[in-house]
Coordinates of N, CA and C in Angstrom, one line a residue:
M7 N -37.5 139.7 -31.9 CA -36.5 139.1 -31.0 C -36.0 137.8 -31.5
G8 N -34.7 137.6 -31.5 CA -34.1 136.4 -31.9 C -34.4 136.1 -33.4
T9 N -35.0 135.0 -33.7 CA -35.2 134.6 -35.1 C -36.7 134.9 -35.5
G10 N -37.4 135.7 -34.8 CA -38.7 136.1 -35.2 C -39.7 135.0 -35.0
E11 N -40.4 134.6 -36.1 CA -41.4 133.6 -36.1 C -40.9 132.2 -35.9
I12 N -39.6 132.0 -36.1 CA -38.9 130.7 -36.0 C -38.5 130.4 -34.6
T13 N -38.9 129.3 -34.0 CA -38.5 128.9 -32.7 C -37.5 127.9 -32.8
L14 N -36.3 128.1 -32.2 CA -35.2 127.2 -32.2 C -35.2 126.4 -30.9
R15 N -34.4 125.3 -31.0 CA -34.2 124.6 -29.7 C -33.5 125.5 -28.8
N16 N -33.8 125.4 -27.5 CA -33.2 126.2 -26.5 C -33.4 127.7 -26.7
D17 N -34.5 128.0 -27.4 CA -34.9 129.4 -27.6 C -35.2 130.1 -26.3
P18 N -34.5 131.2 -26.0 CA -34.7 131.9 -24.7 C -36.1 132.4 -24.5
R19 N -36.9 132.5 -25.5 CA -38.3 133.0 -25.3 C -39.2 131.9 -24.8
V20 N -38.8 130.6 -24.8 CA -39.6 129.5 -24.4 C -39.2 129.1 -23.0
T21 N -40.2 129.1 -22.1 CA -39.9 128.7 -20.7 C -39.7 127.2 -20.6
S22 N -39.3 126.7 -19.5 CA -39.1 125.2 -19.4 C -40.5 124.5 -19.4
F23 N -41.5 125.1 -18.9 CA -42.8 124.6 -19.0 C -43.3 124.6 -20.4
G24 N -43.0 125.7 -21.1 CA -43.4 125.8 -22.5 C -42.7 124.7 -23.4
K25 N -41.4 124.4 -23.1 CA -40.7 123.3 -23.7 C -41.4 122.0 -23.6
F26 N -41.8 121.7 -22.3 CA -42.5 120.5 -22.0 C -43.8 120.4 -22.9
L27 N -44.6 121.5 -22.9 CA -45.8 121.6 -23.7 C -45.6 121.3 -25.1
R28 N -44.5 121.9 -25.7 CA -44.2 121.7 -27.1 C -43.7 120.3 -27.4
I29 N -42.9 119.7 -26.6 CA -42.4 118.4 -26.8 C -43.5 117.4 -26.7
S30 N -44.4 117.5 -25.7 CA -45.5 116.6 -25.5 C -46.6 116.8 -26.4
K31 N -46.7 118.0 -27.0 CA -47.7 118.4 -27.9 C -49.0 118.7 -27.2
I32 N -49.0 118.8 -25.9 CA -50.2 119.2 -25.1 C -50.7 120.6 -25.5
N33 N -49.8 121.4 -26.0 CA -50.2 122.7 -26.4 C -51.1 122.7 -27.6
E34 N -51.3 121.6 -28.3 CA -52.2 121.4 -29.4 C -53.6 121.1 -29.0
L35 N -53.8 120.7 -27.8 CA -55.1 120.2 -27.3 C -56.2 121.2 -27.5
P36 N -56.0 122.5 -27.2 CA -57.1 123.5 -27.4 C -57.7 123.5 -28.8
Q37 N -57.0 123.0 -29.8 CA -57.5 122.9 -31.2 C -58.7 121.9 -31.3
I38 N -58.8 121.1 -30.3 CA -60.0 120.2 -30.3 C -61.3 121.0 -30.3
I39 N -61.3 122.1 -29.6 CA -62.5 123.0 -29.6 C -62.7 123.4 -31.1
N40 N -61.7 123.8 -31.8 CA -61.9 124.2 -33.2 C -62.4 123.1 -34.1
V41 N -62.0 121.8 -33.8 CA -62.5 120.7 -34.5 C -64.0 120.5 -34.2
L42 N -64.4 120.6 -32.9 CA -65.8 120.4 -32.5 C -66.6 121.5 -33.1
K43 N -66.1 122.7 -33.2 CA -66.9 123.8 -33.8 C -66.9 123.7 -35.4
G44 N -66.1 122.9 -36.0 CA -66.1 122.7 -37.4 C -65.2 123.6 -38.1
D45 N -64.3 124.4 -37.4 CA -63.4 125.3 -38.0 C -62.1 124.5 -38.5
M46 N -61.9 123.4 -37.9 CA -60.7 122.6 -38.3 C -61.1 121.1 -38.4
S47 N -60.3 120.3 -39.1 CA -60.5 118.9 -39.1 C -59.3 118.3 -38.2
I48 N -59.4 117.0 -38.0 CA -58.3 116.4 -37.2 C -57.1 116.3 -38.1
V49 N -57.2 115.9 -39.4 CA -56.1 115.8 -40.3 C -56.3 116.8 -41.4
G50 N -55.2 117.5 -41.8 CA -55.3 118.4 -42.9 C -54.0 119.3 -42.9
P51 N -53.9 120.2 -43.8 CA -52.7 121.1 -43.7 C -52.7 121.9 -42.4
R52 N -51.6 122.0 -41.8 CA -51.5 122.8 -40.5 C -51.7 124.2 -40.8
P53 N -52.5 124.9 -39.9 CA -52.6 126.4 -40.0 C -51.3 127.0 -39.7
L54 N -51.0 128.1 -40.4 CA -49.8 128.8 -40.3 C -50.0 130.3 -40.1
M55 N -49.0 131.0 -39.5 CA -49.0 132.4 -39.4 C -48.9 132.9 -40.9
K56 N -49.4 134.1 -41.1 CA -49.4 134.7 -42.5 C -48.0 134.7 -43.1
V57 N -47.0 135.1 -42.2 CA -45.6 135.3 -42.7 C -45.1 133.9 -43.2
S58 N -45.5 132.8 -42.6 CA -45.1 131.5 -43.0 C -45.9 131.0 -44.2
F59 N -47.2 131.3 -44.2 CA -48.0 130.9 -45.3 C -47.6 131.6 -46.6
D60 N -47.1 132.8 -46.5 CA -46.6 133.6 -47.7 C -45.4 133.0 -48.3
L61 N -44.7 132.1 -47.6 CA -43.5 131.4 -48.2 C -43.8 130.4 -49.2
Y62 N -45.1 129.9 -49.2 CA -45.5 128.9 -50.2 C -45.6 129.5 -51.5
S63 N -45.5 128.7 -52.6 CA -45.8 129.1 -53.9 C -47.3 129.5 -54.1
D64 N -47.6 130.2 -55.1 CA -49.0 130.6 -55.3 C -49.9 129.4 -55.5
E65 N -49.4 128.4 -56.2 CA -50.2 127.2 -56.4 C -50.5 126.5 -55.1
V66 N -49.5 126.4 -54.2 CA -49.7 125.7 -52.9 C -50.6 126.6 -52.0
K67 N -50.4 127.9 -52.0 CA -51.3 128.7 -51.2 C -52.7 128.6 -51.6
E68 N -53.0 128.6 -52.9 CA -54.4 128.5 -53.4 C -55.0 127.2 -53.0
K69 N -54.3 126.1 -53.1 CA -54.9 124.8 -52.8 C -55.1 124.6 -51.2
I70 N -54.1 125.1 -50.5 CA -54.2 125.0 -49.0 C -55.3 125.9 -48.5
Y71 N -55.4 127.1 -49.0 CA -56.3 128.1 -48.5 C -57.8 127.6 -48.7
L72 N -58.0 126.8 -49.7 CA -59.4 126.3 -49.9 C -59.7 125.0 -49.1
S73 N -58.7 124.5 -48.4 CA -58.9 123.3 -47.6 C -59.0 123.6 -46.1
K74 N -59.7 122.8 -45.4 CA -59.8 123.0 -43.9 C -58.5 122.6 -43.2
P75 N -58.0 123.5 -42.3 CA -56.8 123.1 -41.6 C -57.0 122.0 -40.7
G76 N -55.9 121.3 -40.3 CA -56.0 120.1 -39.4 C -55.1 120.3 -38.2
M77 N -55.5 119.5 -37.2 CA -54.7 119.5 -35.9 C -53.3 118.8 -36.2
T78 N -53.3 117.9 -37.1 CA -52.1 117.2 -37.5 C -52.2 117.0 -39.0
G79 N -51.0 116.7 -39.6 CA -50.9 116.5 -41.0 C -49.6 115.8 -41.4
I80 N -49.5 115.5 -42.6 CA -48.3 114.8 -43.1 C -47.0 115.7 -42.8
G81 N -47.1 117.0 -43.0 CA -46.0 117.8 -42.7 C -45.5 117.8 -41.3
S82 N -46.5 117.7 -40.4 CA -46.2 117.6 -38.9 C -45.4 116.3 -38.6
I83 N -45.7 115.3 -39.3 CA -45.0 114.0 -39.1 C -43.6 114.0 -39.7
V84 N -43.6 114.4 -40.9 CA -42.3 114.4 -41.7 C -41.3 115.4 -41.0
F85 N -41.8 116.5 -40.5 CA -41.0 117.5 -39.9 C -41.1 117.5 -38.4
R86 N -41.2 116.4 -37.8 CA -41.2 116.2 -36.4 C -39.9 116.8 -35.8
D87 N -38.8 116.7 -36.6 CA -37.5 117.2 -36.2 C -37.2 118.6 -36.7
E88 N -38.2 119.4 -37.1 CA -38.0 120.7 -37.7 C -37.2 121.6 -36.8
E89 N -37.5 121.7 -35.5 CA -36.7 122.6 -34.7 C -35.2 122.2 -34.7
K90 N -34.9 120.9 -34.7 CA -33.5 120.5 -34.7 C -32.9 120.9 -36.0
L91 N -33.6 120.6 -37.1 CA -33.0 121.0 -38.5 C -32.7 122.5 -38.5
V92 N -33.6 123.3 -38.1 CA -33.4 124.7 -38.1 C -32.3 125.2 -37.1
S93 N -32.3 124.6 -35.9 CA -31.4 125.0 -34.9 C -29.9 124.6 -35.3
E94 N -29.7 123.6 -36.0 CA -28.4 123.2 -36.4 C -27.9 124.0 -37.6
S95 N -28.7 124.8 -38.2 CA -28.3 125.6 -39.3 C -27.6 126.9 -39.0
N96 N -26.7 127.4 -39.8 CA -26.1 128.7 -39.6 C -27.0 129.8 -40.0
D97 N -28.0 129.5 -40.9 CA -29.0 130.5 -41.4 C -30.4 129.9 -41.3
P98 N -31.0 130.0 -40.1 CA -32.4 129.4 -40.0 C -33.4 130.0 -41.0
Q99 N -33.3 131.2 -41.3 CA -34.3 131.8 -42.2 C -34.1 131.2 -43.6
Y100 N -32.9 130.9 -44.0 CA -32.6 130.3 -45.3 C -33.2 128.9 -45.3
V101 N -33.0 128.1 -44.3 CA -33.5 126.8 -44.2 C -35.0 126.7 -44.3
Y102 N -35.7 127.6 -43.6 CA -37.1 127.7 -43.7 C -37.6 128.0 -45.1
R103 N -37.0 129.1 -45.6 CA -37.5 129.6 -46.9 C -37.2 128.7 -48.1
N104 N -36.0 128.1 -48.1 CA -35.5 127.3 -49.2 C -35.5 125.8 -49.1
I105 N -35.7 125.3 -47.9 CA -35.7 123.9 -47.7 C -37.0 123.4 -47.1
I106 N -37.4 123.9 -46.0 CA -38.6 123.4 -45.3 C -39.9 123.7 -46.0
Y107 N -40.1 125.0 -46.2 CA -41.4 125.4 -46.8 C -41.7 124.9 -48.2
P108 N -40.7 124.9 -49.1 CA -40.9 124.3 -50.4 C -41.3 122.8 -50.3
Y109 N -40.6 122.1 -49.4 CA -41.0 120.6 -49.2 C -42.3 120.5 -48.5
K110 N -42.6 121.3 -47.5 CA -43.9 121.2 -46.8 C -45.0 121.5 -47.8
G111 N -44.8 122.4 -48.7 CA -45.8 122.7 -49.7 C -46.1 121.4 -50.6
K112 N -45.0 120.7 -51.0 CA -45.2 119.5 -51.7 C -45.9 118.4 -50.9
L113 N -45.6 118.4 -49.6 CA -46.3 117.4 -48.8 C -47.8 117.7 -48.6
E114 N -48.1 119.0 -48.5 CA -49.5 119.4 -48.3 C -50.3 119.1 -49.6
I115 N -49.7 119.4 -50.8 CA -50.3 119.0 -52.0 C -50.5 117.5 -52.1
W116 N -49.5 116.8 -51.7 CA -49.6 115.3 -51.8 C -50.8 114.9 -50.9
Y117 N -50.9 115.4 -49.7 CA -52.0 115.0 -48.8 C -53.3 115.3 -49.5
L118 N -53.5 116.5 -50.1 CA -54.8 116.9 -50.7 C -55.1 115.9 -51.8
E119 N -54.1 115.5 -52.6 CA -54.3 114.6 -53.7 C -54.5 113.1 -53.2
N120 N -54.1 112.8 -52.0 CA -54.2 111.4 -51.5 C -55.1 111.3 -50.3
A121 N -55.9 112.3 -50.0 CA -56.7 112.3 -48.8 C -57.8 111.2 -48.9
S122 N -57.9 110.4 -47.9 CA -58.9 109.3 -47.8 C -59.0 109.0 -46.3
L123 N -60.0 108.2 -45.9 CA -60.2 107.8 -44.6 C -58.9 107.0 -44.1
L124 N -58.4 106.1 -45.0 CA -57.3 105.3 -44.6 C -56.0 106.2 -44.4
T125 N -55.8 107.2 -45.3 CA -54.7 108.1 -45.2 C -54.8 108.8 -43.8
D126 N -56.0 109.3 -43.5 CA -56.2 110.1 -42.3 C -55.9 109.2 -41.0
F127 N -56.4 107.9 -41.1 CA -56.1 107.0 -40.0 C -54.6 106.8 -39.8
K128 N -53.9 106.6 -40.9 CA -52.5 106.4 -40.8 C -51.8 107.6 -40.2
I129 N -52.2 108.8 -40.7 CA -51.6 110.1 -40.1 C -51.9 110.2 -38.7
I130 N -53.1 109.9 -38.2 CA -53.4 110.0 -36.8 C -52.6 109.0 -36.0
F131 N -52.5 107.8 -36.5 CA -51.6 106.8 -35.8 C -50.2 107.3 -35.8
L132 N -49.6 107.7 -36.9 CA -48.2 108.2 -37.0 C -48.0 109.4 -36.1
T133 N -49.0 110.3 -35.9 CA -48.8 111.4 -35.0 C -48.7 110.9 -33.6
A134 N -49.5 110.0 -33.2 CA -49.4 109.5 -31.8 C -48.1 108.7 -31.6
W135 N -47.8 107.9 -32.6 CA -46.5 107.1 -32.5 C -45.3 108.0 -32.4
S136 N -45.3 109.1 -33.2 CA -44.2 110.1 -33.2 C -44.0 110.8 -31.9
I137 N -45.1 111.0 -31.2 CA -45.0 111.7 -29.9 C -44.3 110.7 -28.9
L138 N -44.7 109.4 -29.0 CA -44.0 108.4 -28.1 C -42.6 108.1 -28.6
F139 N -42.4 108.0 -29.9 CA -41.1 107.6 -30.5 C -40.7 108.6 -31.5
P140 N -40.2 109.8 -31.1 CA -39.9 110.9 -32.0 C -38.9 110.6 -33.2
K141 N -38.1 109.6 -33.0 CA -37.1 109.3 -34.0 C -37.5 108.2 -35.0
N142 N -38.7 107.8 -34.9 CA -39.1 106.7 -35.8 C -39.2 107.1 -37.3
K143 N -39.1 106.2 -38.1 CA -39.1 106.5 -39.6 C -40.3 105.8 -40.3
L144 N -41.4 105.5 -39.5 CA -42.5 104.8 -40.1 C -43.2 105.5 -41.2
V145 N -43.1 106.9 -41.3 CA -43.8 107.6 -42.3 C -43.5 107.1 -43.7
T146 N -42.2 106.7 -43.9 CA -41.8 106.2 -45.2 C -42.2 104.8 -45.5
V147 N -42.6 104.1 -44.4 CA -43.1 102.7 -44.5 C -44.6 102.8 -44.9
F148 N -45.3 103.7 -44.2 CA -46.8 103.8 -44.4 C -47.1 104.5 -45.7
F149 N -46.2 105.5 -46.1 CA -46.5 106.3 -47.3 C -45.2 106.2 -48.2
K150 N -45.2 105.3 -49.1 CA -44.1 105.1 -50.0 C -44.0 106.1 -51.1
N151 N -45.1 106.8 -51.4 CA -45.2 107.7 -52.6 C -45.1 109.2 -52.2
L152 N -44.5 109.5 -51.0 CA -44.3 110.9 -50.6 C -43.4 111.5 -51.6
P153 N -43.5 112.9 -51.7 CA -42.5 113.5 -52.6 C -41.1 113.3 -52.0
E154 N -40.1 113.2 -52.9 CA -38.7 112.9 -52.5 C -38.2 114.0 -51.6
R155 N -37.5 113.6 -50.6 CA -36.9 114.5 -49.6 C -35.4 114.7 -50.0
N156 N -35.0 115.9 -50.4 CA -33.6 116.1 -50.9 C -32.7 116.6 -49.8
F157 N -32.9 116.4 -48.5 CA -32.1 116.9 -47.5 C -32.0 115.9 -46.4

């Protein structure tokens, strides 16, 4: 239906209550159970559906597959506006396959190479800050060595 695994802004499959849950990120709270069970960490590469995971290069898939997924991550902060980016495109599938996922892959590799307690605390802070102030640009202030964004 529609764009398949891609959810656009004003997607008819999402109810008004669902929109609220997505915007407020309350829909992510059940993942705390996974953190407590040890299946997830608070910070790490975000878990993906297989169809999305398969868009990564083999190098990225191998490194991410061997790491514990997180409730939040650098990709979640950088792509806080992901739905908007995709929704404004004439070809959402193209944007995902050729712009978003290649860059998200670079971000996840960056995280794995720069993981530390300080990095995790910064990501946790930026996640909360981004929920309150979605248009902020603090990620580039906190992390000056992120891969270059070409879009």
